[in-house]
């Protein structure tokens, strides 16, 4: 029995690898820069779909909370195999949170719009990137935003972007110390490190090993490492396309049970958006992290194009009733305009006479100035100021008396 069970486990593992299913519960991905108001154009990186399992769609303006058509197209392409987080805010939108965070009511209304994106677009959750001016806002209202999101849908993911050094970050620290530590309503934090390996580890441990000092540390309780994703800069921020920092971070993540790694930033190929740390031809380091963290066999494999839509089937033939109807309608047209009606004129005029009108001329009872020659059915008209007179059963004269 033990041998049979082991064989079944082996077969299950082989099947999982063959189907491209990750054997890791970690995340590796990046923020994909496609702003709603700064669509940079370009084409999707062919390596991206099979290399990451987490994408932060950056950025959405907190004032409009609008998903653009370009962003919707990206969601539609990646959502079936990826965790898609819509990133609200960012450094450029630091002052754009004023309306949303003006009151608990406005925060609650914004939460309703945000949660509706799951049903409307198929996203997994929202990534809150509160930088700049918004950091001086009332943190309790930001807490209301998160509470309402989770109240409306407890499965809707919420991540929070935080700085590497938590000192003087009142808003973020309040949310970590209350909403995350006490209420467990933040699923994970994205530590925006963007340094090398050693510096990024220091940033991580500012949260996972907090408080460093019981007298002066803004984080009251250590954040569980499985709720921490480290943000690293893209490959162009290093000296080569496979920086040793990636390999070292992979080992650190696995050893310390972190949730994963997120790269800042990816863009579309040939995009007009300028990302100094990103080089579309330098993706080997991402493949390395994919293999190490996600354990996928097809890391870096080209994205296969979506199959063309099936051809539109031809319309069904019309029912017999309508076929007969349109045939009769067409036949009537021929009768009226091609001259077939002349075949019937003689027949109808014969009702006023006892003789069958196969030959002869007959006055038109509807117009005294006209007469008809049979059997041709040709309609003739008397000269001006004259009218038709039936002088005999089969003959007429035009008279002006």
Coordinates of C-alpha atoms in Angstrom, one line a residue:
X1 CA 0.0 0.0 0.0
X2 CA 2.8 2.4 0.8
X3 CA 4.4 1.8 -2.6
X4 CA 1.1 2.4 -4.4
X5 CA 0.6 5.6 -2.4
X6 CA 4.1 6.9 -3.3
X7 CA 3.4 6.1 -7.0
X8 CA 0.2 8.1 -6.9
X9 CA 2.0 11.0 -5.3
X10 CA 4.8 10.9 -8.0
X11 CA 2.1 10.8 -10.7
X12 CA 0.4 13.8 -9.2
X13 CA 3.7 15.8 -9.1
X14 CA 4.5 14.9 -12.7
X15 CA 1.0 15.9 -13.7
X16 CA 1.3 19.3 -11.9
X17 CA 4.6 20.1 -13.6
X18 CA 3.3 19.1 -17.0
X19 CA 0.3 21.3 -16.6
X20 CA 2.4 24.3 -15.5
X21 CA 0.9 24.5 -12.0
X22 CA 3.0 26.2 -9.4
X23 CA 4.2 24.1 -6.6
X24 CA 4.9 27.2 -4.5
X25 CA 2.4 29.4 -2.7
X26 CA 4.7 32.5 -3.1
X27 CA 4.3 35.4 -5.4
X28 CA 6.6 36.8 -8.0
X29 CA 5.6 39.6 -10.2
X30 CA 5.8 43.3 -10.7
X31 CA 4.0 46.5 -11.1
X32 CA 2.9 46.9 -14.7
X33 CA 2.9 50.6 -15.6
X34 CA -0.2 51.5 -17.6
X35 CA -1.7 54.7 -16.1
X36 CA -5.3 55.5 -17.0
X37 CA -4.3 59.0 -18.2
X38 CA -0.9 58.2 -19.6
X39 CA -1.3 55.1 -21.8
X40 CA 2.1 54.6 -23.4
X41 CA 1.1 52.2 -26.1
X42 CA 3.3 49.4 -27.2
X43 CA 2.8 45.6 -27.0
X44 CA 2.7 43.1 -24.1
X45 CA 6.1 41.6 -23.2
X46 CA 6.0 38.1 -24.6
X47 CA 7.8 36.6 -21.6
X48 CA 5.6 38.2 -18.9
X49 CA 2.6 35.9 -18.8
X50 CA 4.5 32.7 -18.1
X51 CA 7.1 34.3 -15.8
X52 CA 5.0 36.0 -13.1
X53 CA 1.8 35.2 -11.1
X54 CA 1.2 38.6 -9.6
X55 CA 0.7 41.9 -11.4
X56 CA 0.1 45.4 -9.9
X57 CA -1.7 47.4 -12.5
X58 CA -0.3 50.9 -12.0
X59 CA -1.8 53.5 -11.6
X60 CA -5.4 54.5 -11.0
X61 CA -6.2 58.0 -10.0
X62 CA -8.0 58.2 -6.6
X63 CA -10.1 61.0 -7.8
X64 CA -11.8 59.2 -10.7
X65 CA -11.4 55.5 -9.7
X66 CA -11.7 54.7 -13.4
X67 CA -10.4 51.6 -15.2
X68 CA -9.4 52.6 -18.7
X69 CA -10.0 50.5 -21.8
X70 CA -6.3 49.8 -22.0
X71 CA -6.1 48.6 -18.4
X72 CA -9.2 46.5 -18.9
X73 CA -7.6 44.8 -21.9
X74 CA -4.6 43.9 -19.8
X75 CA -6.8 42.5 -17.0
X76 CA -8.7 40.4 -19.5
X77 CA -5.5 39.0 -20.9
X78 CA -3.8 38.0 -17.6
X79 CA -6.6 37.5 -15.0
X80 CA -7.2 33.8 -15.6
X81 CA -3.7 32.8 -14.5
X82 CA -2.6 35.7 -12.4
X83 CA -3.4 37.6 -9.3
X84 CA -4.3 41.1 -10.6
X85 CA -4.1 44.0 -8.2
X86 CA -5.2 47.5 -9.3
X87 CA -2.7 50.0 -7.7
X88 CA -4.5 53.2 -6.6
X89 CA -2.3 56.3 -6.1
X90 CA 1.4 56.4 -6.5
X91 CA 3.8 59.2 -6.0
X92 CA 2.3 61.4 -8.8
X93 CA -1.2 61.1 -7.2
X94 CA -0.1 62.0 -3.7
X95 CA -2.5 65.0 -3.6
X96 CA -5.3 63.2 -5.3
X97 CA -6.7 61.4 -2.3
X98 CA -8.3 64.5 -0.7
X99 CA -11.8 63.8 -2.0
X100 CA -11.8 60.1 -1.2
X101 CA -10.4 60.6 2.3
X102 CA -12.4 63.7 3.2
X103 CA -14.8 61.8 5.5
X104 CA -15.8 58.3 6.5
X105 CA -18.8 58.5 4.2
X106 CA -16.6 59.4 1.1
X107 CA -14.2 56.6 2.0
X108 CA -17.1 54.1 2.2
X109 CA -18.5 55.2 -1.1
X110 CA -15.1 54.8 -2.7
X111 CA -14.9 51.3 -1.2
X112 CA -18.1 50.3 -3.0
X113 CA -16.7 51.4 -6.3
X114 CA -13.4 49.5 -5.7
X115 CA -15.1 46.3 -4.7
X116 CA -17.3 46.4 -7.8
X117 CA -14.2 46.0 -10.0
X118 CA -14.0 42.4 -8.9
X119 CA -17.3 41.5 -10.5
X120 CA -17.0 44.0 -13.4
X121 CA -13.4 43.2 -14.5
X122 CA -12.3 40.1 -12.7
X123 CA -9.5 41.6 -10.6
X124 CA -8.3 40.0 -7.4
X125 CA -7.9 43.1 -5.2
X126 CA -6.5 46.5 -4.7
X127 CA -3.0 47.8 -3.9
X128 CA -3.0 51.1 -1.9
X129 CA 0.0 53.3 -2.7
X130 CA -0.4 56.3 -0.5
X131 CA 2.6 58.5 -0.9
X132 CA 3.3 62.2 -0.6
X133 CA 0.6 64.6 0.6
X134 CA -1.9 61.9 1.5
X135 CA 0.4 60.8 4.3
X136 CA -0.7 63.8 6.3
X137 CA -4.4 62.8 6.1
X138 CA -6.4 61.3 8.9
X139 CA -5.3 57.7 9.1
X140 CA -8.7 56.7 10.7
X141 CA -10.4 57.5 7.4
X142 CA -8.0 55.4 5.4
X143 CA -8.8 52.6 8.0
X144 CA -12.5 53.1 7.2
X145 CA -11.7 52.6 3.5
X146 CA -10.1 49.2 4.2
X147 CA -12.6 48.1 6.7
X148 CA -15.5 48.8 4.3
X149 CA -13.8 47.0 1.4
X150 CA -13.4 43.9 3.6
X151 CA -16.9 44.2 5.0
X152 CA -18.3 44.3 1.4
X153 CA -16.2 41.3 0.3
X154 CA -13.9 39.5 2.7
X155 CA -12.2 37.7 -0.2
X156 CA -11.2 40.9 -1.9
X157 CA -7.4 41.3 -1.5
X158 CA -5.9 44.5 0.0
X159 CA -2.2 45.2 0.0
X160 CA -0.4 48.3 1.3
X161 CA 2.7 49.8 -0.2
X162 CA 5.1 51.0 2.6
X163 CA 8.5 52.6 2.6
X164 CA 11.6 50.7 3.5
X165 CA 12.2 52.9 6.6
X166 CA 9.0 53.2 8.6
X167 CA 10.2 56.2 10.6
X168 CA 7.8 59.2 10.5
X169 CA 5.3 57.3 8.3
X170 CA 2.3 58.0 10.5
X171 CA -0.4 56.9 8.0
X172 CA 1.2 53.6 7.1
X173 CA 2.3 52.8 10.6
X174 CA -1.2 53.4 12.0
X175 CA -2.7 51.0 9.3
X176 CA -0.1 48.3 10.1
X177 CA -0.5 48.7 13.9
X178 CA -4.3 48.6 13.8
X179 CA -5.9 47.4 10.6
X180 CA -3.2 44.8 10.0
X181 CA -1.9 43.7 13.4
X182 CA -5.2 44.0 15.3
X183 CA -7.9 43.4 12.7
X184 CA -6.0 41.3 10.0
X185 CA -7.7 43.3 7.2
X186 CA -4.5 43.9 5.2
X187 CA -3.4 40.8 3.3
X188 CA 0.2 41.9 2.9
X189 CA 2.5 44.8 2.7
X190 CA 4.7 45.7 -0.3
X191 CA 8.0 47.0 1.1
X192 CA 9.3 49.5 -1.5
X193 CA 13.0 48.7 -1.0
X194 CA 14.5 49.2 -4.5
X195 CA 18.0 49.0 -3.2
X196 CA 20.5 46.1 -3.4
X197 CA 20.1 42.9 -1.6
X198 CA 21.6 44.0 1.7
X199 CA 19.7 47.2 1.9
X200 CA 16.4 45.5 1.0
X201 CA 16.9 43.0 3.8
X202 CA 17.3 45.9 6.3
X203 CA 14.0 47.3 5.0
X204 CA 12.2 44.0 5.3
X205 CA 13.4 43.4 8.9
X206 CA 12.3 46.9 9.9
X207 CA 8.8 45.2 9.8
X208 CA 9.4 41.5 10.3
X209 CA 11.7 42.1 13.4
X210 CA 9.9 45.1 14.8
X211 CA 10.0 46.6 17.3
X212 CA 13.8 47.0 17.2
X213 CA 13.6 49.2 20.3
X214 CA 10.8 49.2 22.9
X215 CA 11.4 53.0 23.4
X216 CA 11.4 54.2 19.8
X217 CA 10.1 52.1 17.0
X218 CA 7.0 53.0 14.9
X219 CA 5.9 49.4 14.4
X220 CA 4.4 48.0 17.6
X221 CA 4.4 44.3 16.5
X222 CA 6.4 42.4 14.0
X223 CA 4.6 41.8 10.7
X224 CA 4.5 38.1 9.9
X225 CA 7.0 37.4 7.1
X226 CA 4.4 35.5 5.1
X227 CA 2.6 38.8 4.8
X228 CA 5.6 40.7 3.4
X229 CA 6.5 41.1 -0.3
X230 CA 9.8 42.9 -1.0
X231 CA 9.8 45.4 -3.9
X232 CA 13.1 45.3 -5.9
X233 CA 14.2 47.4 -8.8
X234 CA 14.2 46.0 -12.3
X235 CA 17.2 44.4 -13.9
X236 CA 18.4 47.7 -15.6
X237 CA 19.0 49.1 -12.1
X238 CA 21.8 46.6 -11.7
X239 CA 25.0 46.0 -13.6
X240 CA 23.7 43.0 -15.6
X241 CA 20.5 41.1 -16.6
X242 CA 21.0 38.4 -13.9
X243 CA 22.0 40.4 -10.8
X244 CA 23.3 38.3 -7.9
X245 CA 20.9 40.3 -5.7
X246 CA 18.0 38.3 -7.2
X247 CA 19.6 35.0 -6.4
X248 CA 20.4 36.1 -2.8
X249 CA 16.9 37.5 -2.3
X250 CA 15.3 34.3 -3.6
X251 CA 17.2 32.4 -0.9
X252 CA 16.3 34.9 1.8
X253 CA 12.6 34.7 0.8
X254 CA 12.6 30.9 1.0
X255 CA 14.6 30.8 4.2
X256 CA 12.6 33.4 6.1
X257 CA 9.2 32.4 4.6
X258 CA 8.4 35.7 2.9
X259 CA 5.4 36.0 0.6
X260 CA 7.4 37.0 -2.5
X261 CA 9.2 39.5 -4.6
X262 CA 7.6 42.3 -6.7
X263 CA 9.6 44.2 -9.4
X264 CA 9.4 48.0 -10.0
X265 CA 8.6 48.3 -12.8
X266 CA 7.5 46.6 -16.1
X267 CA 6.2 48.4 -19.1
X268 CA 4.9 47.4 -22.5
X269 CA 7.5 46.9 -25.2
X270 CA 8.0 50.1 -27.2
X271 CA 5.9 52.1 -24.7
X272 CA 6.4 55.8 -24.5
X273 CA 6.5 55.6 -20.7
X274 CA 10.1 56.1 -19.5
X275 CA 11.1 53.6 -16.8
X276 CA 14.9 54.0 -16.1
X277 CA 15.2 50.6 -14.4
X278 CA 13.4 48.6 -17.1
X279 CA 15.0 47.1 -20.2
X280 CA 12.6 44.9 -22.3
X281 CA 15.5 42.9 -23.6
X282 CA 16.9 42.1 -20.2
X283 CA 14.5 39.6 -18.6
X284 CA 16.9 36.7 -17.6
X285 CA 16.8 37.8 -14.0
X286 CA 13.0 37.6 -13.9
X287 CA 13.2 34.1 -15.3
X288 CA 15.6 33.2 -12.5
X289 CA 13.3 34.4 -9.8
X290 CA 10.3 32.7 -11.5
X291 CA 12.1 29.3 -11.4
X292 CA 13.4 29.8 -7.9
X293 CA 10.2 31.2 -6.3
X294 CA 7.3 29.8 -8.3
X295 CA 8.9 26.5 -9.4
X296 CA 7.3 26.7 -12.8
X297 CA 8.7 24.6 -15.7
X298 CA 7.9 27.1 -18.4
X299 CA 9.3 30.4 -16.9
X300 CA 10.1 32.8 -19.7
X301 CA 8.2 30.9 -22.3
X302 CA 6.6 33.1 -25.0
X303 CA 3.1 34.2 -24.5
X304 CA 0.9 32.4 -27.0
X305 CA -1.5 34.6 -28.8
X306 CA -5.2 34.3 -28.0
X307 CA -7.0 32.0 -30.5
X308 CA -9.1 33.9 -33.1
X309 CA -12.8 34.0 -32.3
X310 CA -14.9 31.3 -34.0
X311 CA -16.4 32.2 -37.3
X312 CA -19.9 33.6 -37.2
X313 CA -22.3 30.9 -38.2
X314 CA -24.5 31.7 -41.3
X315 CA -28.0 32.8 -40.5
X316 CA -30.7 30.1 -40.6
X317 CA -32.9 29.9 -43.7
X318 CA -36.2 31.8 -43.4
X319 CA -39.3 29.8 -42.4
X320 CA -41.5 28.5 -45.2
X321 CA -44.2 31.0 -44.4
X322 CA -41.9 33.9 -45.0
X323 CA -40.5 32.4 -48.2
X324 CA -44.0 32.1 -49.6
X325 CA -44.9 35.5 -48.4
X326 CA -42.0 37.2 -50.1
X327 CA -42.5 35.2 -53.3
X328 CA -46.1 36.4 -53.6
X329 CA -45.0 39.9 -52.9
X330 CA -42.5 39.7 -55.7
X331 CA -45.0 38.1 -58.0
X332 CA -47.4 41.0 -57.4
X333 CA -44.6 43.4 -58.3
X334 CA -44.2 41.7 -61.6
X335 CA -47.9 41.8 -62.2
X336 CA -48.1 45.5 -61.6
X337 CA -44.9 46.7 -63.3
X338 CA -43.9 44.2 -65.9
X339 CA -47.3 44.1 -67.7
X340 CA -48.7 40.8 -66.6
X341 CA -51.7 42.8 -65.3
X342 CA -52.9 43.2 -68.9
X343 CA -53.7 39.4 -68.9
X344 CA -56.4 40.1 -66.4
X345 CA -57.9 43.3 -67.7
X346 CA -60.1 41.6 -70.4
X347 CA -61.4 39.1 -67.9
X348 CA -62.6 41.7 -65.4
X349 CA -64.2 43.9 -68.1
X350 CA -66.2 41.0 -69.5
X351 CA -68.5 41.0 -66.4
X352 CA -70.5 43.9 -67.9
X353 CA -71.1 42.0 -71.1
X354 CA -72.5 38.7 -72.0
X355 CA -69.9 37.8 -74.5
X356 CA -66.5 36.4 -73.6
X357 CA -64.0 39.2 -74.3
X358 CA -61.3 37.2 -75.9
X359 CA -61.2 39.6 -78.8
X360 CA -62.5 43.2 -79.4
X361 CA -62.3 46.6 -77.8
X362 CA -64.1 47.7 -74.6
X363 CA -64.5 51.1 -72.8
X364 CA -62.9 51.4 -69.4
X365 CA -65.7 51.9 -66.9
X366 CA -63.2 53.6 -64.5
X367 CA -62.1 56.2 -67.1
X368 CA -64.4 57.2 -70.0
X369 CA -61.5 58.5 -72.0
X370 CA -59.9 55.0 -72.2
X371 CA -60.6 51.7 -73.9
X372 CA -58.8 48.3 -74.0
X373 CA -58.0 46.0 -76.8
X374 CA -58.3 42.3 -76.2
X375 CA -56.7 39.9 -75.9
X376 CA -53.5 42.0 -75.8
X377 CA -54.8 44.0 -72.8
X378 CA -53.3 47.2 -74.2
X379 CA -54.9 50.3 -72.8
X380 CA -55.7 53.0 -75.4
X381 CA -56.8 56.7 -74.9
X382 CA -59.3 58.7 -77.0
X383 CA -58.0 62.0 -78.5
X384 CA -58.4 65.1 -76.5
X385 CA -62.0 66.2 -75.8
X386 CA -63.4 62.8 -76.8
X387 CA -64.7 59.9 -74.8
X388 CA -65.2 56.2 -75.4
X389 CA -68.6 55.0 -76.6
X390 CA -69.4 51.2 -76.8
X391 CA -71.0 51.0 -80.2
X392 CA -71.2 47.2 -80.3
X393 CA -70.4 44.4 -77.9
X394 CA -66.9 44.1 -79.2
X395 CA -66.2 47.6 -80.7
X396 CA -65.9 51.2 -79.5
X397 CA -65.8 54.7 -81.0
X398 CA -64.3 57.9 -79.6
X399 CA -67.0 60.7 -79.8
X400 CA -66.9 64.3 -78.8
X401 CA -70.6 64.8 -78.7

